[in-house]
mmCIF file of C-alpha atoms in Angstrom:
data_model
loop_
_atom_site.group_PDB
_atom_site.id
_atom_site.type_symbol
_atom_site.label_atom_id
_atom_site.label_comp_id
_atom_site.label_asym_id
_atom_site.label_seq_id
_atom_site.Cartn_x
_atom_site.Cartn_y
_atom_site.Cartn_z
ATOM 1 C CA UNK A 1 22.679 108.584 -135.694
ATOM 2 C CA UNK A 2 26.250 110.076 -135.906
ATOM 3 C CA UNK A 3 28.501 107.052 -136.568
ATOM 4 C CA UNK A 4 31.670 108.983 -136.267
ATOM 5 C CA UNK A 5 33.452 110.442 -133.314
ATOM 6 C CA UNK A 6 35.884 112.965 -134.050
ATOM 7 C CA UNK A 7 38.714 113.293 -131.419
ATOM 8 C CA UNK A 8 42.125 114.704 -130.880
ATOM 9 C CA UNK A 9 44.999 112.608 -131.929
ATOM 10 C CA UNK A 10 46.341 112.442 -128.467
ATOM 11 C CA UNK A 11 42.886 110.869 -127.184
ATOM 12 C CA UNK A 12 43.114 108.348 -130.175
ATOM 13 C CA UNK A 13 46.764 107.651 -129.125
ATOM 14 C CA UNK A 14 45.591 106.584 -125.577
ATOM 15 C CA UNK A 15 42.718 104.555 -126.997
ATOM 16 C CA UNK A 16 45.200 102.682 -129.489
ATOM 17 C CA UNK A 17 47.401 101.941 -126.366
ATOM 18 C CA UNK A 18 44.526 100.763 -124.106
ATOM 19 C CA UNK A 19 41.202 101.950 -123.000
ATOM 20 C CA UNK A 20 40.311 104.436 -120.354
ATOM 21 C CA UNK A 21 42.328 107.510 -119.799
ATOM 22 C CA UNK A 22 43.823 107.209 -116.126
ATOM 23 C CA UNK A 23 43.078 109.793 -113.338
ATOM 24 C CA UNK A 24 45.816 112.524 -112.856
ATOM 25 C CA UNK A 25 47.521 112.192 -109.806
ATOM 26 C CA UNK A 26 51.133 113.448 -108.634
ATOM 27 C CA UNK A 27 54.466 111.621 -110.153
ATOM 28 C CA UNK A 28 56.414 109.833 -107.558
ATOM 29 C CA UNK A 29 59.959 110.716 -106.863
ATOM 30 C CA UNK A 30 62.011 107.599 -105.490
ATOM 31 C CA UNK A 31 65.536 106.362 -105.242
ATOM 32 C CA UNK A 32 67.069 103.584 -107.509
ATOM 33 C CA UNK A 33 70.101 101.410 -107.072
ATOM 34 C CA UNK A 34 72.224 101.557 -110.374
ATOM 35 C CA UNK A 35 74.293 98.670 -111.956
ATOM 36 C CA UNK A 36 77.202 100.446 -110.441
ATOM 37 C CA UNK A 37 76.018 100.164 -106.854
ATOM 38 C CA UNK A 38 75.168 103.659 -106.852
ATOM 39 C CA UNK A 39 71.960 105.429 -105.847
ATOM 40 C CA UNK A 40 70.096 108.020 -107.859
ATOM 41 C CA UNK A 41 66.947 109.602 -108.131
ATOM 42 C CA UNK A 42 64.126 108.677 -110.653
ATOM 43 C CA UNK A 43 60.453 109.535 -111.145
ATOM 44 C CA UNK A 44 57.480 106.923 -111.442
ATOM 45 C CA UNK A 45 54.755 108.522 -113.832
ATOM 46 C CA UNK A 46 51.345 108.468 -112.157
ATOM 47 C CA UNK A 47 49.762 108.176 -115.618
ATOM 48 C CA UNK A 48 49.159 104.495 -116.799
ATOM 49 C CA UNK A 49 47.468 104.555 -119.991
ATOM 50 C CA UNK A 50 45.841 101.145 -119.181
ATOM 51 C CA UNK A 51 46.682 98.159 -116.929
ATOM 52 C CA UNK A 52 48.316 96.119 -119.684
ATOM 53 C CA UNK A 53 51.013 98.530 -120.082
ATOM 54 C CA UNK A 54 54.050 99.445 -118.114
ATOM 55 C CA UNK A 55 54.805 102.710 -116.537
ATOM 56 C CA UNK A 56 58.296 103.533 -117.179
ATOM 57 C CA UNK A 57 60.686 105.063 -115.015
ATOM 58 C CA UNK A 58 62.065 108.712 -115.741
ATOM 59 C CA UNK A 59 64.253 110.269 -116.966
ATOM 60 C CA UNK A 60 64.377 107.568 -119.558
ATOM 61 C CA UNK A 61 67.402 105.500 -119.699
ATOM 62 C CA UNK A 62 68.420 103.852 -122.976
ATOM 63 C CA UNK A 63 69.497 100.444 -123.335
ATOM 64 C CA UNK A 64 73.259 99.786 -122.583
ATOM 65 C CA UNK A 65 73.556 98.418 -126.130
ATOM 66 C CA UNK A 66 71.447 100.892 -127.599
ATOM 67 C CA UNK A 67 71.357 100.733 -131.369
ATOM 68 C CA UNK A 68 72.599 97.427 -132.037
ATOM 69 C CA UNK A 69 69.044 96.039 -132.820
ATOM 70 C CA UNK A 70 68.779 98.154 -136.188
ATOM 71 C CA UNK A 71 71.960 96.365 -137.628
ATOM 72 C CA UNK A 72 70.968 92.902 -136.272
ATOM 73 C CA UNK A 73 67.563 92.679 -136.831
ATOM 74 C CA UNK A 74 66.332 92.144 -140.683
ATOM 75 C CA UNK A 75 63.282 94.716 -140.924
ATOM 76 C CA UNK A 76 61.668 97.433 -138.900
ATOM 77 C CA UNK A 77 58.536 95.168 -138.510
ATOM 78 C CA UNK A 78 60.723 92.630 -136.561
ATOM 79 C CA UNK A 79 62.340 95.203 -134.276
ATOM 80 C CA UNK A 80 59.267 96.558 -132.932
ATOM 81 C CA UNK A 81 57.834 93.103 -132.453
ATOM 82 C CA UNK A 82 60.946 91.759 -130.655
ATOM 83 C CA UNK A 83 60.638 94.504 -128.165
ATOM 84 C CA UNK A 84 56.845 94.679 -127.771
ATOM 85 C CA UNK A 85 56.426 91.105 -127.965
ATOM 86 C CA UNK A 86 58.928 90.558 -125.151
ATOM 87 C CA UNK A 87 57.084 93.310 -122.961
ATOM 88 C CA UNK A 88 53.765 91.011 -123.702
ATOM 89 C CA UNK A 89 55.649 87.944 -122.358
ATOM 90 C CA UNK A 90 57.025 89.615 -119.290
ATOM 91 C CA UNK A 91 53.595 90.362 -118.135
ATOM 92 C CA UNK A 92 53.353 86.647 -117.179
ATOM 93 C CA UNK A 93 55.777 87.093 -114.370
ATOM 94 C CA UNK A 94 56.117 90.705 -114.034
ATOM 95 C CA UNK A 95 52.458 92.358 -113.584
ATOM 96 C CA UNK A 96 52.175 96.042 -115.073
ATOM 97 C CA UNK A 97 50.192 96.805 -111.975
ATOM 98 C CA UNK A 98 53.151 96.151 -109.615
ATOM 99 C CA UNK A 99 56.561 96.528 -111.597
ATOM 100 C CA UNK A 100 57.924 99.228 -113.746
ATOM 101 C CA UNK A 101 59.940 99.039 -117.013
ATOM 102 C CA UNK A 102 63.408 100.196 -118.047
ATOM 103 C CA UNK A 103 65.632 99.415 -120.856
ATOM 104 C CA UNK A 104 68.137 96.806 -120.237
ATOM 105 C CA UNK A 105 70.927 98.143 -118.267
ATOM 106 C CA UNK A 106 73.168 95.226 -117.789
ATOM 107 C CA UNK A 107 74.420 93.972 -121.219
ATOM 108 C CA UNK A 108 76.190 96.534 -122.835
ATOM 109 C CA UNK A 109 77.409 96.807 -126.606
ATOM 110 C CA UNK A 110 80.662 94.934 -126.086
ATOM 111 C CA UNK A 111 79.051 91.874 -124.329
ATOM 112 C CA UNK A 112 76.149 91.645 -126.415
ATOM 113 C CA UNK A 113 78.589 91.582 -129.660
ATOM 114 C CA UNK A 114 80.724 89.178 -127.946
ATOM 115 C CA UNK A 115 77.953 86.724 -127.295
ATOM 116 C CA UNK A 116 76.635 87.171 -130.983
ATOM 117 C CA UNK A 117 80.214 86.192 -132.458
ATOM 118 C CA UNK A 118 80.758 82.713 -133.549
ATOM 119 C CA UNK A 119 82.910 80.676 -130.785
ATOM 120 C CA UNK A 120 85.755 80.203 -133.245
ATOM 121 C CA UNK A 121 85.978 84.262 -133.251
ATOM 122 C CA UNK A 122 85.368 84.917 -129.501
ATOM 123 C CA UNK A 123 85.571 82.627 -126.789
ATOM 124 C CA UNK A 124 82.122 83.884 -125.497
ATOM 125 C CA UNK A 125 80.384 83.511 -128.868
ATOM 126 C CA UNK A 126 77.149 81.504 -128.740
ATOM 127 C CA UNK A 127 77.103 81.001 -132.623
ATOM 128 C CA UNK A 128 78.324 77.617 -134.162
ATOM 129 C CA UNK A 129 82.372 77.776 -134.925
ATOM 130 C CA UNK A 130 83.775 77.176 -138.191
ATOM 131 C CA UNK A 131 86.869 76.391 -139.836
ATOM 132 C CA UNK A 132 88.885 78.061 -142.556
ATOM 133 C CA UNK A 133 88.424 74.790 -144.601
ATOM 134 C CA UNK A 134 84.568 75.234 -144.641
ATOM 135 C CA UNK A 135 82.798 76.437 -147.846
ATOM 136 C CA UNK A 136 80.154 79.184 -147.719
ATOM 137 C CA UNK A 137 77.718 76.229 -148.509
ATOM 138 C CA UNK A 138 78.890 74.353 -145.766
ATOM 139 C CA UNK A 139 78.804 76.762 -143.134
ATOM 140 C CA UNK A 140 75.294 77.512 -144.480
ATOM 141 C CA UNK A 141 74.004 74.308 -144.046
ATOM 142 C CA UNK A 142 75.900 72.747 -140.979
ATOM 143 C CA UNK A 143 76.668 76.161 -138.996
ATOM 144 C CA UNK A 144 74.529 79.080 -139.860
ATOM 145 C CA UNK A 145 74.288 82.156 -137.516
ATOM 146 C CA UNK A 146 71.495 81.023 -135.466
ATOM 147 C CA UNK A 147 71.457 83.908 -132.678
ATOM 148 C CA UNK A 148 70.921 87.528 -134.350
ATOM 149 C CA UNK A 149 70.480 89.638 -131.402
ATOM 150 C CA UNK A 150 69.804 89.732 -127.484
ATOM 151 C CA UNK A 151 67.049 92.144 -126.340
ATOM 152 C CA UNK A 152 66.958 93.009 -122.566
ATOM 153 C CA UNK A 153 64.388 94.626 -120.586
ATOM 154 C CA UNK A 154 64.563 95.634 -116.677
ATOM 155 C CA UNK A 155 61.816 95.252 -114.449
ATOM 156 C CA UNK A 156 61.700 97.155 -111.223
ATOM 157 C CA UNK A 157 59.322 97.246 -108.116
ATOM 158 C CA UNK A 158 59.100 99.352 -105.030
ATOM 159 C CA UNK A 159 60.845 98.120 -101.931
ATOM 160 C CA UNK A 160 59.915 100.942 -99.629
ATOM 161 C CA UNK A 161 58.170 104.492 -99.568
ATOM 162 C CA UNK A 162 60.761 105.971 -101.630
ATOM 163 C CA UNK A 163 62.802 103.298 -103.223
ATOM 164 C CA UNK A 164 62.640 100.932 -106.239
ATOM 165 C CA UNK A 165 64.935 98.303 -107.173
ATOM 166 C CA UNK A 166 65.558 95.645 -109.911
ATOM 167 C CA UNK A 167 63.107 92.704 -109.459
ATOM 168 C CA UNK A 168 63.488 90.889 -112.468
ATOM 169 C CA UNK A 169 64.892 90.628 -116.126
ATOM 170 C CA UNK A 170 63.605 89.722 -119.434
ATOM 171 C CA UNK A 171 65.729 88.491 -122.254
ATOM 172 C CA UNK A 172 64.476 87.913 -125.862
ATOM 173 C CA UNK A 173 66.807 85.837 -128.006
ATOM 174 C CA UNK A 174 66.165 86.813 -131.746
ATOM 175 C CA UNK A 175 66.899 83.890 -133.959
ATOM 176 C CA UNK A 176 67.280 83.706 -137.905
ATOM 177 C CA UNK A 177 65.063 81.637 -139.826
ATOM 178 C CA UNK A 178 67.030 82.481 -142.871
ATOM 179 C CA UNK A 179 70.790 82.493 -143.124
ATOM 180 C CA UNK A 180 72.119 84.855 -145.869
ATOM 181 C CA UNK A 181 75.730 84.212 -147.254
ATOM 182 C CA UNK A 182 77.916 84.918 -150.386
ATOM 183 C CA UNK A 183 80.094 82.332 -152.137
ATOM 184 C CA UNK A 184 82.708 84.808 -153.220
ATOM 185 C CA UNK A 185 83.227 88.601 -152.049
ATOM 186 C CA UNK A 186 80.950 90.952 -153.731
ATOM 187 C CA UNK A 187 78.876 87.962 -155.125
ATOM 188 C CA UNK A 188 75.549 87.217 -155.114
ATOM 189 C CA UNK A 189 73.542 86.697 -151.668
ATOM 190 C CA UNK A 190 72.427 83.193 -151.128
ATOM 191 C CA UNK A 191 69.711 82.114 -148.552
ATOM 192 C CA UNK A 192 69.509 79.002 -146.537
ATOM 193 C CA UNK A 193 66.153 78.575 -144.603
ATOM 194 C CA UNK A 194 66.615 77.046 -141.268
ATOM 195 C CA UNK A 195 63.927 74.594 -140.071
ATOM 196 C CA UNK A 196 61.772 75.412 -137.115
ATOM 197 C CA UNK A 197 62.797 72.143 -135.343
ATOM 198 C CA UNK A 198 66.291 73.341 -135.737
ATOM 199 C CA UNK A 199 65.692 76.738 -134.482
ATOM 200 C CA UNK A 200 63.864 75.660 -131.673
ATOM 201 C CA UNK A 201 66.639 73.072 -130.320
ATOM 202 C CA UNK A 202 69.576 75.780 -130.817
ATOM 203 C CA UNK A 203 67.533 78.716 -129.229
ATOM 204 C CA UNK A 204 66.833 76.729 -126.061
ATOM 205 C CA UNK A 205 70.595 75.491 -126.209
ATOM 206 C CA UNK A 206 71.540 79.285 -126.513
ATOM 207 C CA UNK A 207 69.090 80.060 -123.650
ATOM 208 C CA UNK A 208 70.658 77.607 -121.090
ATOM 209 C CA UNK A 209 74.150 79.313 -121.715
ATOM 210 C CA UNK A 210 72.763 83.115 -121.366
ATOM 211 C CA UNK A 211 70.807 82.136 -118.217
ATOM 212 C CA UNK A 212 74.198 80.752 -116.564
ATOM 213 C CA UNK A 213 75.985 84.008 -117.711
ATOM 214 C CA UNK A 214 73.333 86.136 -116.461
ATOM 215 C CA UNK A 215 73.774 84.812 -113.008
ATOM 216 C CA UNK A 216 77.528 85.724 -112.972
ATOM 217 C CA UNK A 217 76.623 89.603 -113.543
ATOM 218 C CA UNK A 218 76.891 91.770 -110.409
ATOM 219 C CA UNK A 219 72.911 92.564 -109.778
ATOM 220 C CA UNK A 220 71.361 89.498 -111.680
ATOM 221 C CA UNK A 221 72.310 86.646 -109.334
ATOM 222 C CA UNK A 222 69.223 86.368 -107.482
ATOM 223 C CA UNK A 223 66.470 87.903 -109.683
ATOM 224 C CA UNK A 224 63.695 86.185 -111.636
ATOM 225 C CA UNK A 225 64.470 85.686 -115.252
ATOM 226 C CA UNK A 226 62.117 85.493 -118.260
ATOM 227 C CA UNK A 227 63.574 84.243 -121.605
ATOM 228 C CA UNK A 228 61.823 84.345 -124.903
ATOM 229 C CA UNK A 229 62.712 82.985 -128.284
ATOM 230 C CA UNK A 230 61.893 85.092 -131.219
ATOM 231 C CA UNK A 231 61.761 83.946 -134.748
ATOM 232 C CA UNK A 232 62.661 86.705 -137.368
ATOM 233 C CA UNK A 233 61.577 86.436 -140.668
ATOM 234 C CA UNK A 234 63.265 87.119 -144.084
ATOM 235 C CA UNK A 235 64.440 90.509 -145.253
ATOM 236 C CA UNK A 236 61.805 90.931 -147.699
ATOM 237 C CA UNK A 237 58.926 89.982 -145.071
ATOM 238 C CA UNK A 238 56.238 93.043 -144.404
ATOM 239 C CA UNK A 239 55.155 91.379 -141.436
ATOM 240 C CA UNK A 240 56.977 90.400 -138.334
ATOM 241 C CA UNK A 241 57.972 87.393 -136.888
ATOM 242 C CA UNK A 242 56.931 86.480 -133.243
ATOM 243 C CA UNK A 243 57.981 84.556 -130.005
ATOM 244 C CA UNK A 244 57.466 80.984 -130.336
ATOM 245 C CA UNK A 245 58.524 79.872 -126.918
ATOM 246 C CA UNK A 246 59.532 81.097 -123.361
ATOM 247 C CA UNK A 247 60.410 80.183 -119.928
ATOM 248 C CA UNK A 248 60.496 81.721 -116.547
ATOM 249 C CA UNK A 249 63.746 80.958 -114.430
ATOM 250 C CA UNK A 250 63.209 81.158 -110.709
ATOM 251 C CA UNK A 251 64.812 83.499 -108.496
ATOM 252 C CA UNK A 252 68.493 82.468 -107.922
ATOM 253 C CA UNK A 253 68.306 79.504 -110.308
ATOM 254 C CA UNK A 254 70.732 78.893 -113.226
ATOM 255 C CA UNK A 255 68.565 76.146 -114.737
ATOM 256 C CA UNK A 256 65.955 76.146 -116.946
ATOM 257 C CA UNK A 257 62.927 73.766 -115.992
ATOM 258 C CA UNK A 258 60.564 73.677 -118.844
ATOM 259 C CA UNK A 259 59.390 75.808 -121.909
ATOM 260 C CA UNK A 260 56.084 76.907 -122.871
ATOM 261 C CA UNK A 261 54.923 77.197 -126.551
ATOM 262 C CA UNK A 262 53.485 80.333 -127.784
ATOM 263 C CA UNK A 263 50.757 80.292 -130.681
ATOM 264 C CA UNK A 264 51.259 83.821 -132.481
ATOM 265 C CA UNK A 265 51.510 84.908 -135.969
ATOM 266 C CA UNK A 266 50.981 88.074 -138.294
ATOM 267 C CA UNK A 267 49.266 87.477 -141.458
ATOM 268 C CA UNK A 268 49.257 89.756 -144.568
ATOM 269 C CA UNK A 269 45.761 90.525 -145.984
ATOM 270 C CA UNK A 270 44.554 89.899 -148.614
ATOM 271 C CA UNK A 271 45.793 86.280 -148.643
ATOM 272 C CA UNK A 272 45.758 83.287 -150.794
ATOM 273 C CA UNK A 273 46.168 81.172 -148.047
ATOM 274 C CA UNK A 274 43.420 78.677 -147.891
ATOM 275 C CA UNK A 275 43.477 77.988 -144.161
ATOM 276 C CA UNK A 276 40.142 78.085 -142.546
ATOM 277 C CA UNK A 277 41.180 80.419 -139.887
ATOM 278 C CA UNK A 278 41.951 83.375 -142.084
ATOM 279 C CA UNK A 279 38.991 82.689 -144.574
ATOM 280 C CA UNK A 280 36.365 85.105 -142.896
ATOM 281 C CA UNK A 281 38.514 87.994 -142.200
ATOM 282 C CA UNK A 282 40.019 87.642 -145.671
ATOM 283 C CA UNK A 283 36.546 87.689 -147.147
ATOM 284 C CA UNK A 284 35.574 90.615 -145.002
ATOM 285 C CA UNK A 285 38.872 92.450 -145.896
ATOM 286 C CA UNK A 286 38.235 91.777 -149.700
ATOM 287 C CA UNK A 287 34.750 93.243 -149.315
ATOM 288 C CA UNK A 288 36.121 96.331 -147.660
ATOM 289 C CA UNK A 289 38.594 96.803 -150.164
ATOM 290 C CA UNK A 290 36.133 96.359 -153.088
ATOM 291 C CA UNK A 291 33.594 98.987 -151.643
ATOM 292 C CA UNK A 292 36.522 101.424 -151.312
ATOM 293 C CA UNK A 293 37.695 100.629 -154.820
ATOM 294 C CA UNK A 294 33.950 101.263 -155.988
ATOM 295 C CA UNK A 295 34.015 104.703 -155.062
ATOM 296 C CA UNK A 296 37.523 105.928 -154.446
ATOM 297 C CA UNK A 297 39.712 104.601 -156.854
ATOM 298 C CA UNK A 298 42.382 107.263 -156.761
ATOM 299 C CA UNK A 299 44.737 105.258 -154.148
ATOM 300 C CA UNK A 300 47.578 102.854 -154.599
ATOM 301 C CA UNK A 301 46.884 99.688 -152.555
ATOM 302 C CA UNK A 302 45.300 98.647 -149.395
ATOM 303 C CA UNK A 303 46.908 96.184 -147.076
ATOM 304 C CA UNK A 304 45.959 94.561 -143.947
ATOM 305 C CA UNK A 305 47.926 92.870 -141.135
ATOM 306 C CA UNK A 306 46.135 90.684 -138.766
ATOM 307 C CA UNK A 307 47.556 89.437 -135.291
ATOM 308 C CA UNK A 308 46.429 86.202 -134.368
ATOM 309 C CA UNK A 309 46.721 84.477 -130.940
ATOM 310 C CA UNK A 310 46.050 80.770 -130.468
ATOM 311 C CA UNK A 311 44.591 80.661 -133.974
ATOM 312 C CA UNK A 312 42.252 83.534 -133.303
ATOM 313 C CA UNK A 313 42.574 87.227 -134.639
ATOM 314 C CA UNK A 314 42.939 89.789 -132.134
ATOM 315 C CA UNK A 315 43.728 92.814 -134.107
ATOM 316 C CA UNK A 316 43.568 94.098 -137.630
ATOM 317 C CA UNK A 317 45.692 96.946 -138.753
ATOM 318 C CA UNK A 318 45.093 98.444 -142.398
ATOM 319 C CA UNK A 319 47.215 100.809 -144.259
ATOM 320 C CA UNK A 320 45.806 103.008 -147.154
ATOM 321 C CA UNK A 321 48.143 104.912 -149.114
ATOM 322 C CA UNK A 322 46.229 107.780 -151.047
ATOM 323 C CA UNK A 323 47.310 109.918 -154.166
ATOM 324 C CA UNK A 324 44.571 112.719 -153.519
ATOM 325 C CA UNK A 325 45.422 115.769 -151.379
ATOM 326 C CA UNK A 326 42.616 118.015 -151.217
ATOM 327 C CA UNK A 327 41.260 118.119 -147.495
ATOM 328 C CA UNK A 328 37.779 118.036 -148.589
ATOM 329 C CA UNK A 329 38.614 114.727 -150.622
ATOM 330 C CA UNK A 330 40.343 113.504 -147.642
ATOM 331 C CA UNK A 331 37.585 114.216 -145.388
ATOM 332 C CA UNK A 332 34.967 112.583 -147.637
ATOM 333 C CA UNK A 333 37.267 109.384 -148.029
ATOM 334 C CA UNK A 334 37.382 109.186 -144.356
ATOM 335 C CA UNK A 335 33.882 109.451 -143.485
ATOM 336 C CA UNK A 336 32.842 107.009 -146.145
ATOM 337 C CA UNK A 337 35.822 104.478 -145.184
ATOM 338 C CA UNK A 338 34.836 104.734 -141.630
ATOM 339 C CA UNK A 339 31.259 103.351 -142.383
ATOM 340 C CA UNK A 340 32.808 100.711 -144.229
ATOM 341 C CA UNK A 341 34.751 99.627 -141.279
ATOM 342 C CA UNK A 342 32.009 99.499 -139.291
ATOM 343 C CA UNK A 343 29.856 97.608 -141.678
ATOM 344 C CA UNK A 344 32.414 95.045 -142.998
ATOM 345 C CA UNK A 345 34.171 93.690 -140.029
ATOM 346 C CA UNK A 346 33.030 91.720 -136.929
ATOM 347 C CA UNK A 347 31.834 93.784 -133.961
ATOM 348 C CA UNK A 348 34.129 92.173 -131.736
ATOM 349 C CA UNK A 349 37.346 92.714 -133.620
ATOM 350 C CA UNK A 350 39.655 95.828 -133.202
ATOM 351 C CA UNK A 351 40.486 97.376 -136.386
ATOM 352 C CA UNK A 352 42.595 100.416 -136.960
ATOM 353 C CA UNK A 353 43.095 102.197 -140.128
ATOM 354 C CA UNK A 354 45.734 104.505 -141.198
ATOM 355 C CA UNK A 355 45.357 106.692 -144.388
ATOM 356 C CA UNK A 356 48.851 108.234 -145.752
ATOM 357 C CA UNK A 357 49.992 110.016 -148.591
ATOM 358 C CA UNK A 358 53.383 111.684 -149.508
ATOM 359 C CA UNK A 359 52.963 114.170 -147.132
ATOM 360 C CA UNK A 360 52.661 111.846 -144.050
ATOM 361 C CA UNK A 361 49.507 110.762 -142.096
ATOM 362 C CA UNK A 362 46.324 111.960 -143.338
ATOM 363 C CA UNK A 363 43.724 110.352 -141.277
ATOM 364 C CA UNK A 364 43.277 107.381 -138.386
ATOM 365 C CA UNK A 365 40.182 105.345 -137.806
ATOM 366 C CA UNK A 366 40.040 103.350 -134.624
ATOM 367 C CA UNK A 367 37.114 100.620 -134.401
ATOM 368 C CA UNK A 368 37.657 99.189 -130.754
ATOM 369 C CA UNK A 369 36.267 95.638 -130.119
ATOM 370 C CA UNK A 370 32.282 95.708 -129.602
ATOM 371 C CA UNK A 371 32.168 99.760 -130.109
ATOM 372 C CA UNK A 372 29.110 101.276 -131.682
ATOM 373 C CA UNK A 373 31.035 103.837 -133.396
ATOM 374 C CA UNK A 374 34.581 104.588 -134.392
ATOM 375 C CA UNK A 375 37.226 107.029 -133.411
ATOM 376 C CA UNK A 376 38.226 109.372 -136.176
ATOM 377 C CA UNK A 377 40.977 112.023 -136.486
ATOM 378 C CA UNK A 378 41.939 113.878 -139.518
ATOM 379 C CA UNK A 379 45.377 115.284 -139.214
ATOM 380 C CA UNK A 380 45.967 119.001 -140.015
ATOM 381 C CA UNK A 381 49.017 120.392 -141.832
#
């Protein structure tokens, strides 16, 4: 039986994002009220890759605080997860079947920078105040920067045949788990870990102030608000942090009633962690790595990242950087590796393998959960 399905990369991309391809119908042109109380024409795309993903209004509007996330978040891994994780949280309150996505349009660059400041530097600052007499070490231990960034996402719904309006807003508060500081200018950089309990308490305290401020912004006084607390990891981490708590604030309310805990984490494989919940996948991963190494040793290293929800793995992404360049060699490697993916990992686990070289992406293999064969794409020059 043929174990490989060779499909175009656009199809594979659709598979990565969801499941079946949607039916093609005409896009809808509607009128949207803007933050400046004006109306403009926007388009609702007819295509929705999967019911777990939002349709995005067109033309695409960038965030009013566009670009700040790159300088405020430690790693590219945290940048991606802070945004995609907030969308995942937002589905609890704003169903992708009913709502449409737009980047945040209400918190502009000046507002976000002002809120991220220390209260001793800016009256609107949400981070702890300091005094001139405090030493760098004292600041690190008693008044570190907790709030690193604020992510805003807007969710809209149809209000009539040809109109859409803002129906909800989601806010991600990215919090530092490590505070970096220097004892003297141009000196060595030191680290101060921030305990999870402190991060939890400070994040919820900041969230209460943010909700009250949002209610004072024109257009946000009545809409439901979702707030998520995101723990960003250290600058050296090669896996992203995750959201650890969220709350839904009722329409028109300025009070947070309760918080819900989130049990998510990313785990790097192979891992030396002896935790039982990682053991089986780590063993599968090591067998996969050994078999690849046995037949194709001309690569640098294989690394996997597992995404866990409620202590159960949901997805495994594997990166294989290679050194060889011949097309026949890459095809042979991909064929063999695809078979190993099917043999070594549980049938119910979704696995994605990316093969790259100095020239860029070379191959992509996707094993969907419970699939009998993988989807394979070899990139052309």
